[in-house]
Short mmCIF file of C-alpha atoms in Angstrom, two decimals:
data_model
loop_
_atom_site.label_atom_id
_atom_site.label_comp_id
_atom_site.label_asym_id
_atom_site.label_seq_id
_atom_site.Cartn_x
_atom_site.Cartn_y
_atom_site.Cartn_z
CA ILE Q 125 186.41 74.20 71.39
CA PHE Q 126 184.79 77.57 72.07
CA PRO Q 127 182.14 77.70 73.19
CA THR Q 128 181.78 74.19 74.57
CA SER Q 129 177.98 74.52 74.74
CA GLY Q 130 175.09 76.18 72.95
CA ALA Q 131 171.33 76.26 72.55
CA ILE Q 132 169.43 73.32 71.04
CA THR Q 133 168.10 75.77 68.44
CA GLY Q 134 171.57 75.65 66.85
CA ARG Q 135 173.40 78.31 64.80
CA THR Q 136 175.93 78.90 67.56
CA PRO Q 137 179.28 79.90 65.99
CA VAL Q 138 181.73 77.27 67.31
CA THR Q 139 185.50 77.64 66.87
CA LEU Q 140 187.60 74.44 66.74
CA GLN Q 141 191.26 75.11 67.46
CA LEU Q 142 193.37 72.45 65.66
CA LYS Q 143 196.93 71.20 65.64
CA GLY Q 144 198.13 70.86 62.11
CA SER Q 145 196.70 71.93 58.78
CA THR Q 146 192.99 72.66 58.31
CA ARG Q 147 193.20 72.67 54.50
CA PHE Q 148 191.51 69.34 53.96
CA VAL Q 149 188.74 69.57 56.61
CA ARG Q 150 185.37 70.10 54.92
CA TRP Q 151 182.84 69.26 57.64
CA CYS Q 152 182.25 69.62 61.36
CA HIS Q 153 180.30 66.71 62.87
CA PHE Q 154 178.10 67.27 65.94
CA GLY Q 155 177.11 63.73 66.81
CA ASP Q 156 175.23 62.38 63.79
CA PHE Q 157 174.84 65.75 62.12
CA LYS Q 158 177.38 67.56 59.98
CA VAL Q 159 177.69 71.22 58.97
CA PRO Q 160 180.13 72.95 56.61
CA ALA Q 161 183.46 74.02 58.10
CA VAL Q 162 185.13 77.35 57.30
CA ALA Q 163 188.88 76.84 57.41
CA ARG Q 164 191.18 79.41 58.90
CA ARG Q 165 194.94 79.28 59.42
CA ASP Q 166 194.82 77.08 62.53
CA SER Q 167 191.11 76.78 63.33
CA LEU Q 168 187.70 75.93 61.92
CA LEU Q 169 184.48 77.89 62.27
CA CYS Q 170 181.21 75.93 62.28
CA LEU Q 171 177.57 76.84 63.00
CA SER Q 172 176.11 74.20 65.32
CA PRO Q 173 173.15 72.30 63.86
CA ARG Q 174 169.74 72.17 65.57
CA SER Q 175 169.27 69.33 68.08
CA ALA Q 176 166.07 67.72 69.28
CA PHE Q 177 167.51 67.00 72.73
CA ALA Q 178 169.77 68.66 75.31
CA GLY Q 179 172.97 66.81 76.21
CA ASP Q 180 176.52 65.98 75.06
CA VAL Q 181 177.57 64.98 71.55
CA LYS Q 182 180.95 63.99 70.12
CA ILE Q 183 182.79 66.38 67.81
CA GLY Q 184 184.17 64.96 64.53
CA LEU Q 185 186.11 66.30 61.54
CA GLY Q 186 185.03 65.36 58.04
CA PHE Q 187 187.60 65.29 55.22
CA ASP Q 188 185.14 63.93 52.65
CA GLU Q 189 181.84 62.08 52.64
CA SER Q 190 183.31 58.86 54.00
CA ASN Q 191 186.45 59.95 55.86
CA VAL Q 192 185.43 61.21 59.35
CA HIS Q 193 187.77 61.60 62.32
CA THR Q 194 185.96 61.45 65.65
CA THR Q 195 187.71 63.42 68.42
CA ASN Q 196 187.54 63.07 72.21
CA SER Q 197 186.03 66.56 72.48
CA LYS Q 198 182.37 67.05 73.41
CA TYR Q 199 179.83 69.75 72.72
CA THR Q 200 176.86 70.28 75.07
CA TYR Q 201 173.41 71.23 73.85
CA LEU Q 202 171.63 73.37 76.40
CA PRO Q 203 167.85 73.58 76.94
CA GLN Q 204 166.12 76.76 75.79
CA PRO Q 205 165.78 79.11 78.80
CA LEU Q 206 162.38 80.53 79.74
CA PHE Q 207 162.07 83.73 81.81
CA SER Q 208 159.29 84.37 84.35
CA ARG Q 209 160.59 87.13 86.67
CA MET Q 210 163.43 89.58 87.29
CA ASP Q 211 164.05 91.18 90.68
CA PRO Q 212 164.99 93.90 91.39
CA MET Q 213 164.39 95.91 88.26
CA ASN Q 214 166.45 98.92 89.32
CA GLY Q 215 169.64 99.62 91.22
CA PRO Q 216 172.35 102.25 91.81
CA GLU Q 217 174.63 103.46 89.05
CA LEU Q 218 177.60 102.25 91.11
CA GLY Q 219 176.58 98.69 90.26
CA ASN Q 220 177.00 95.50 92.30
CA THR Q 221 173.24 94.93 92.60
CA LEU Q 222 172.44 91.21 92.69
CA VAL Q 223 169.73 90.69 90.07
CA LEU Q 224 167.78 87.43 90.16
CA ILE Q 225 166.23 86.09 86.95
CA ALA Q 226 163.76 83.28 87.57
CA GLY Q 227 162.53 80.75 85.03
CA SER Q 228 163.70 77.36 83.76
CA GLY Q 229 166.36 75.80 81.56
CA PHE Q 230 169.36 77.43 83.25
CA VAL Q 231 172.55 75.33 83.33
CA ASN Q 232 175.92 76.19 84.86
CA SER Q 233 178.22 76.30 81.86
CA GLU Q 234 181.35 78.03 80.66
CA GLY Q 235 180.62 81.60 79.58
CA LEU Q 236 177.34 81.91 81.52
CA GLY Q 237 176.50 85.57 81.95
CA CYS Q 238 174.18 88.58 81.66
CA TYR Q 239 174.41 91.66 79.50
CA PHE Q 240 173.28 95.03 80.84
CA GLY Q 241 173.33 97.16 77.76
CA ASP Q 242 176.61 96.14 76.14
CA LYS Q 243 178.40 95.17 79.35
CA LEU Q 244 178.80 91.46 80.13
CA VAL Q 245 178.95 90.17 83.71
CA VAL Q 246 179.33 86.63 85.03
CA ALA Q 247 176.20 84.78 86.16
CA GLU Q 248 175.58 81.84 88.48
CA VAL Q 249 172.76 79.31 88.39
CA LEU Q 250 170.81 78.65 91.60
CA LYS Q 251 168.08 76.20 92.67
CA SER Q 252 168.53 73.39 90.17
CA GLY Q 253 168.22 75.53 87.08
CA SER Q 254 165.21 77.65 88.08
CA GLU Q 255 167.11 80.84 88.96
CA VAL Q 256 170.19 82.68 87.76
CA VAL Q 257 171.82 85.64 89.52
CA CYS Q 258 174.04 88.41 88.10
CA ALA Q 259 175.79 91.40 89.72
CA THR Q 260 175.22 94.62 87.80
CA PRO Q 261 178.21 96.56 86.42
CA PRO Q 262 178.68 100.31 86.96
CA MET Q 263 176.54 102.18 84.40
CA LYS Q 264 175.36 105.71 83.75
CA PRO Q 265 171.82 106.39 85.04
CA GLY Q 266 169.18 105.21 82.59
CA ARG Q 267 167.18 102.20 81.40
CA TYR Q 268 169.01 99.32 79.70
CA THR Q 269 168.13 96.11 77.85
CA VAL Q 270 168.99 92.89 79.70
CA ARG Q 271 170.18 89.79 77.80
CA PHE Q 272 171.10 86.34 79.05
CA THR Q 273 173.92 84.31 77.56
CA PRO Q 274 174.42 80.62 78.41
CA ASN Q 275 177.88 80.43 76.82
CA GLY Q 276 179.24 83.96 76.22
CA VAL Q 277 178.25 83.80 72.54
CA ASP Q 278 174.49 83.20 72.19
CA THR Q 279 172.27 85.84 73.73
CA MET Q 280 168.57 85.85 74.60
CA ARG Q 281 166.73 89.04 75.44
CA VAL Q 282 165.03 89.10 78.83
CA PRO Q 283 161.47 90.58 78.69
CA TRP Q 284 162.32 93.35 81.19
CA GLN Q 285 164.66 96.31 81.29
CA PHE Q 286 166.88 97.34 84.18
CA THR Q 287 167.04 100.95 85.40
CA PHE Q 288 170.26 102.35 86.82
CA ASP Q 289 169.42 105.06 89.37
CA GLY Q 290 171.51 108.05 90.35
CA VAL Q 291 173.34 108.09 93.68
CA VAL Q 292 171.07 108.43 96.73
CA ASP Q 293 172.36 110.64 99.54
CA VAL Q 294 170.89 110.94 103.05
CA LEU Q 295 171.58 114.21 104.87
CA ARG Q 296 169.46 114.26 108.05
CA VAL Q 297 166.23 113.15 109.68
CA SER Q 298 163.51 115.10 111.46
CA PRO Q 299 162.83 114.76 114.30
CA SER Q 300 166.33 113.81 115.33
CA HIS Q 301 165.03 111.79 118.29
CA GLY Q 302 161.89 110.01 119.43
CA SER Q 303 160.29 106.80 120.59
CA ALA Q 304 159.38 103.77 118.49
CA THR Q 305 156.08 105.37 117.45
CA SER Q 306 157.79 108.06 115.40
CA GLU Q 307 157.51 108.75 111.70
CA LEU Q 308 160.75 110.18 110.35
CA SER Q 309 161.13 112.76 107.63
CA VAL Q 310 164.36 111.85 105.84
CA LEU Q 311 165.99 114.66 103.87
CA GLY Q 312 168.54 114.08 101.14
CA LYS Q 313 168.75 113.86 97.35
CA GLY Q 314 168.21 111.40 94.53
CA PHE Q 315 164.99 109.87 95.92
CA ILE Q 316 162.65 108.22 93.37
CA ASP Q 317 159.07 107.02 93.78
CA THR Q 318 159.33 103.22 93.43
CA ASP Q 319 157.29 100.28 94.72
CA SER Q 320 160.34 99.03 96.65
CA LEU Q 321 161.23 102.31 98.39
CA ALA Q 322 162.40 101.32 101.89
CA CYS Q 323 164.23 102.48 105.01
CA ARG Q 324 166.80 100.50 106.98
CA TYR Q 325 167.85 101.02 110.59
CA THR Q 326 171.40 99.97 111.39
CA PRO Q 327 173.11 98.15 112.98
CA ALA Q 328 170.01 95.96 113.54
CA SER Q 329 169.22 95.98 109.77
CA LEU Q 330 165.48 96.40 110.39
CA LEU Q 331 163.47 97.37 107.29
CA THR Q 332 160.35 99.56 107.18
CA ARG Q 333 158.24 101.05 104.42
CA ALA Q 334 158.94 104.50 103.03
CA LEU Q 335 156.57 107.08 101.55
CA PHE Q 336 157.87 109.21 98.67
CA VAL Q 337 157.33 112.96 99.08
CA SER Q 338 159.85 114.47 96.67
CA SER Q 339 163.32 113.85 95.25
CA SER Q 340 164.71 115.36 98.47
CA GLN Q 341 162.30 113.92 101.09
CA VAL Q 342 160.79 110.59 102.09
CA ILE Q 343 158.81 109.58 105.19
CA CYS Q 344 159.98 106.48 107.05
CA GLU Q 345 158.14 104.38 109.60
CA THR Q 346 160.19 103.43 112.63
CA PRO Q 347 160.33 99.80 113.80
CA LYS Q 348 157.71 98.76 116.34
CA LEU Q 349 158.83 98.38 119.95
CA VAL Q 350 158.39 94.60 119.75
CA GLU Q 351 161.01 94.51 116.98
CA LEU Q 352 163.59 96.35 119.07
CA PRO Q 353 165.55 95.41 122.17
CA ALA Q 354 164.15 96.89 125.38
CA ILE Q 355 164.95 100.60 125.30
CA ASP Q 356 165.97 101.78 128.74
CA THR Q 357 168.78 104.09 127.62
CA TRP Q 358 169.26 106.47 124.72
CA THR Q 359 170.22 104.51 121.60
CA GLY Q 360 171.59 105.95 118.35
CA VAL Q 361 170.78 104.24 115.03
CA GLY Q 362 171.63 104.97 111.41
CA VAL Q 363 168.86 105.57 108.86
CA GLU Q 364 169.51 104.52 105.23
CA ILE Q 365 167.30 104.68 102.12
CA SER Q 366 166.87 102.11 99.34
CA LEU Q 367 165.11 102.59 96.01
CA ASN Q 368 164.83 98.84 95.34
CA GLY Q 369 164.69 97.23 98.79
CA VAL Q 370 168.12 95.67 98.24
CA ASP Q 371 170.79 98.36 97.82
CA PHE Q 372 171.00 101.12 100.41
CA SER Q 373 172.54 104.56 100.50
CA THR Q 374 176.18 104.67 101.52
CA ALA Q 375 175.41 107.66 103.76
CA ALA Q 376 173.21 107.30 106.84
CA ALA Q 377 171.56 109.92 109.06
CA SER Q 378 171.51 109.57 112.84
CA PHE Q 379 168.30 109.05 114.80
CA ILE Q 380 168.23 108.73 118.60
CA TYR Q 381 165.78 106.32 120.19
CA VAL Q 382 164.73 107.46 123.65
CA PRO Q 383 162.78 105.51 126.29
CA PRO Q 384 159.02 106.17 125.86
CA ALA Q 385 157.83 108.95 128.16
CA LYS Q 386 154.76 108.49 130.36
CA ILE Q 387 152.49 111.02 132.04
CA ALA Q 388 151.29 110.11 135.54
CA TRP Q 389 149.18 113.19 136.28
CA ILE Q 390 148.88 116.95 135.73
CA GLU Q 391 148.20 119.58 138.39
CA PRO Q 392 146.15 121.69 138.28
CA ALA Q 393 143.92 120.14 135.63
CA GLU Q 394 141.82 123.29 135.30
CA GLY Q 395 142.22 127.02 135.00
CA PRO Q 396 140.50 130.26 133.94
CA THR Q 397 139.72 131.07 130.31
CA ARG Q 398 142.10 134.04 130.46
CA GLY Q 399 144.97 131.49 130.55
CA GLY Q 400 148.17 131.88 132.52
CA THR Q 401 147.72 128.78 134.69
CA VAL Q 402 151.09 127.12 135.34
CA VAL Q 403 150.49 123.40 134.85
CA GLN Q 404 152.81 120.85 136.38
CA VAL Q 405 153.14 117.60 134.41
CA ARG Q 406 154.43 114.60 136.34
CA GLY Q 407 155.69 111.33 134.87
CA ASN Q 408 158.94 109.71 133.73
CA ASN Q 409 161.49 109.71 130.90
CA PHE Q 410 160.98 113.39 130.09
CA HIS Q 411 163.81 115.00 128.12
CA SER Q 412 164.60 118.11 126.12
CA ILE Q 413 166.56 117.96 122.85
CA ASN Q 414 166.76 120.96 120.51
CA HIS Q 415 164.37 122.85 122.84
CA MET Q 416 161.28 121.33 121.21
CA PRO Q 417 159.02 120.31 124.17
CA ARG Q 418 155.46 121.61 123.85
CA CYS Q 419 152.18 121.29 125.73
CA VAL Q 420 149.01 121.20 123.65
CA PHE Q 421 145.72 122.46 125.14
CA GLY Q 422 142.88 121.50 122.82
CA GLY Q 423 145.01 121.99 119.70
CA LYS Q 424 146.81 125.13 120.94
CA SER Q 425 150.53 124.51 121.35
CA VAL Q 426 152.61 126.36 123.95
CA HIS Q 427 156.25 126.18 125.02
CA ALA Q 428 157.10 123.73 127.79
CA VAL Q 429 160.07 123.53 130.15
CA VAL Q 430 161.52 120.15 131.12
CA VAL Q 431 162.56 120.65 134.73
CA SER Q 432 163.68 117.08 135.25
CA ALA Q 433 163.11 113.58 133.90
CA SER Q 434 159.90 113.47 135.92
CA LYS Q 435 158.61 117.06 135.75
CA ILE Q 436 157.47 119.46 132.99
CA LEU Q 437 156.02 122.97 133.42
CA CYS Q 438 153.87 124.84 130.89
CA THR Q 439 151.37 127.69 130.99
CA SER Q 440 147.80 127.35 129.71
CA PRO Q 441 146.90 129.60 126.75
CA PRO Q 442 143.73 131.77 126.77
CA ARG Q 443 140.48 130.32 125.42
CA GLU Q 444 137.20 132.01 124.56
CA MET Q 445 134.84 129.31 125.87
CA THR Q 446 134.65 127.32 129.08
CA GLY Q 447 134.73 123.51 129.03
CA LEU Q 448 137.06 120.53 128.75
CA VAL Q 449 139.84 120.24 126.15
CA THR Q 450 142.34 117.48 125.46
CA PHE Q 451 145.81 117.85 126.92
CA ASP Q 452 148.93 116.45 125.24
CA VAL Q 453 152.69 116.78 125.50
CA THR Q 454 155.29 116.39 122.74
CA LEU Q 455 159.02 116.27 123.39
CA ASN Q 456 160.20 116.39 119.76
CA GLY Q 457 157.55 118.49 118.04
CA GLN Q 458 155.92 115.48 116.39
CA ASP Q 459 155.12 112.53 118.68
CA TYR Q 460 152.66 112.91 121.53
CA ILE Q 461 153.21 111.18 124.84
CA CYS Q 462 149.49 110.52 124.95
CA THR Q 463 149.31 108.06 122.04
CA ARG Q 464 146.22 108.60 119.91
CA ASP Q 465 144.20 105.86 118.29
CA VAL Q 466 143.68 105.63 114.51
CA PHE Q 467 140.77 108.08 114.65
CA GLY Q 468 142.72 110.67 116.65
CA SER Q 469 139.82 111.07 119.06
CA SER Q 470 141.15 109.50 122.23
CA CYS Q 471 144.27 108.14 123.85
CA LEU Q 472 145.01 104.45 124.06
CA ASP Q 473 146.49 104.90 127.52
CA GLY Q 474 143.76 107.28 128.78
CA GLN Q 475 143.15 110.77 127.43
CA ARG Q 476 144.09 113.61 129.75
CA MET Q 477 141.79 116.61 129.91
CA PHE Q 478 142.18 120.22 131.02
CA GLY Q 479 139.17 122.24 132.14
CA TYR Q 480 138.63 125.90 131.31
CA HIS Q 481 136.29 127.83 133.61
CA SER Q 482 135.22 131.42 133.92
CA THR Q 483 137.39 133.73 136.00
CA ALA Q 484 136.53 133.57 139.69
CA ASN Q 485 134.89 136.74 141.09
CA LEU Q 486 135.68 137.15 144.77
CA LEU Q 487 133.07 139.31 146.57
CA SER Q 488 134.08 139.01 150.21
CA ILE Q 489 135.81 136.97 152.86
CA ASP Q 490 134.86 136.88 156.50
CA PRO Q 491 136.74 137.21 158.75
CA THR Q 492 139.56 139.08 157.03
CA SER Q 493 142.17 138.19 159.64
CA GLY Q 494 143.08 135.49 162.11
CA PRO Q 495 145.86 134.14 164.32
CA PHE Q 496 149.10 133.05 162.69
CA THR Q 497 148.55 129.59 164.19
CA GLY Q 498 145.90 129.01 161.51
CA GLN Q 499 142.73 126.89 161.73
CA THR Q 500 140.47 129.92 161.22
CA ALA Q 501 137.29 129.04 159.26
CA VAL Q 502 136.96 131.63 156.47
CA ASN Q 503 133.66 132.22 154.65
CA VAL Q 504 134.42 133.00 150.97
CA LYS Q 505 131.65 134.56 148.87
CA GLY Q 506 131.74 135.14 145.12
CA HIS Q 507 131.32 133.47 141.73
CA PHE Q 508 133.39 130.29 141.35
CA HIS Q 509 133.60 127.32 139.02
CA TYR Q 510 135.01 123.93 139.94
CA THR Q 511 135.44 121.03 137.50
CA GLY Q 512 136.74 118.42 139.92
CA LEU Q 513 139.70 117.59 137.62
CA SER Q 514 142.45 118.69 140.01
CA THR Q 515 143.95 116.05 142.23
CA ASN Q 516 143.56 118.36 145.24
CA ALA Q 517 139.90 119.04 146.04
CA ASN Q 518 140.71 122.19 148.06
CA LEU Q 519 140.78 125.64 146.50
CA GLU Q 520 144.17 127.16 147.16
CA THR Q 521 144.96 130.82 147.45
CA LYS Q 522 147.70 132.90 148.96
CA LEU Q 523 147.30 135.29 151.84
CA SER Q 524 150.32 137.34 152.96
CA ARG Q 525 152.62 134.89 151.04
CA LEU Q 526 151.24 131.98 153.01
CA SER Q 527 149.26 129.27 151.15
CA LEU Q 528 146.07 128.43 153.04
CA SER Q 529 143.55 125.66 152.28
CA MET Q 530 140.07 127.08 152.60
CA ARG Q 531 136.75 125.29 152.73
CA LEU Q 532 134.25 126.35 150.11
CA LEU Q 533 131.45 127.49 152.37
CA SER Q 534 129.41 129.59 149.99
CA ILE Q 535 129.62 129.15 146.24
CA VAL Q 536 127.23 130.82 143.82
#
């Protein structure tokens, strides 16, 4: 018998393969109901009658009204499937996306499958008949009708269509390195704005949300530090993109996690409005990749030099007005060491400030000389400004290439 099962609504074309002649067979019996038989050379074709109940019935052959031969073969009536959800609703043109159709009335039977367009694939029932899963075949990009078949013959249209997407390719990420607070710009091709757009970080297989920008760019969040192993060394991960949250790009771009940098202090923390003050930044985990380190004085970005893992040097830019400005450092051109809060107005770990003051105007010093053994009290007169931000409270100057600490005796 093929198929060995069908819907309770009936009208399933059932082929009965027989041994011997079919000339005298007039009826096919499905339990207590009979339907006309169409004789072929070695088989019969019958349309199954409607049944009020799901379950097995005996198959019989009717030669006339009273002469019925009951066989040992059975035919199974299947409940009418109902569909409530399909997920995902899109996948790559290469196929092999596992599509779950939820509902009721699903039974594991011979010929169980799904049609995507005109291509049939095998299906499997899960969770006691409430879910069925199919793997998509390779298809050209486009939107296709989905049909469910319980026996390979009867088909029922699913209320949703499935979209086959073009191949997604990932080329690179920017920045190429950063801490776990980074947002990554992923560049590639074939990106589509979908509700399930996602990024995956391998080999840990951590998923984050993605923001669609264009067909060649998406923005990915990076996993939070609590989701990652402790980062005390540089760690490379792969970044992949998915349009449906299930299937990911075969290509992956490389992103390097680095230990989070910290700033301990800056010196000096003030300088004249004309700029040119060399500021020393002290801390840990400083690094320089792609020559991107920058210091930011109140929104003005200047080049920075990473001297070592604990020292950065940069020069203050000029500013028209005196006063305090925020001070930040970025090592990759995007993330700031001084992490800002959601309003961007202050740092969660303590905002660092740099003070701009007017240029000092030195009028006189007295005396103008003294013994090389030092300890001469020098009276400095002029116009000065002191913010108190520097860690060293003494004003430093150079006299004959020798740095002397001088007490501020007279400040106007």
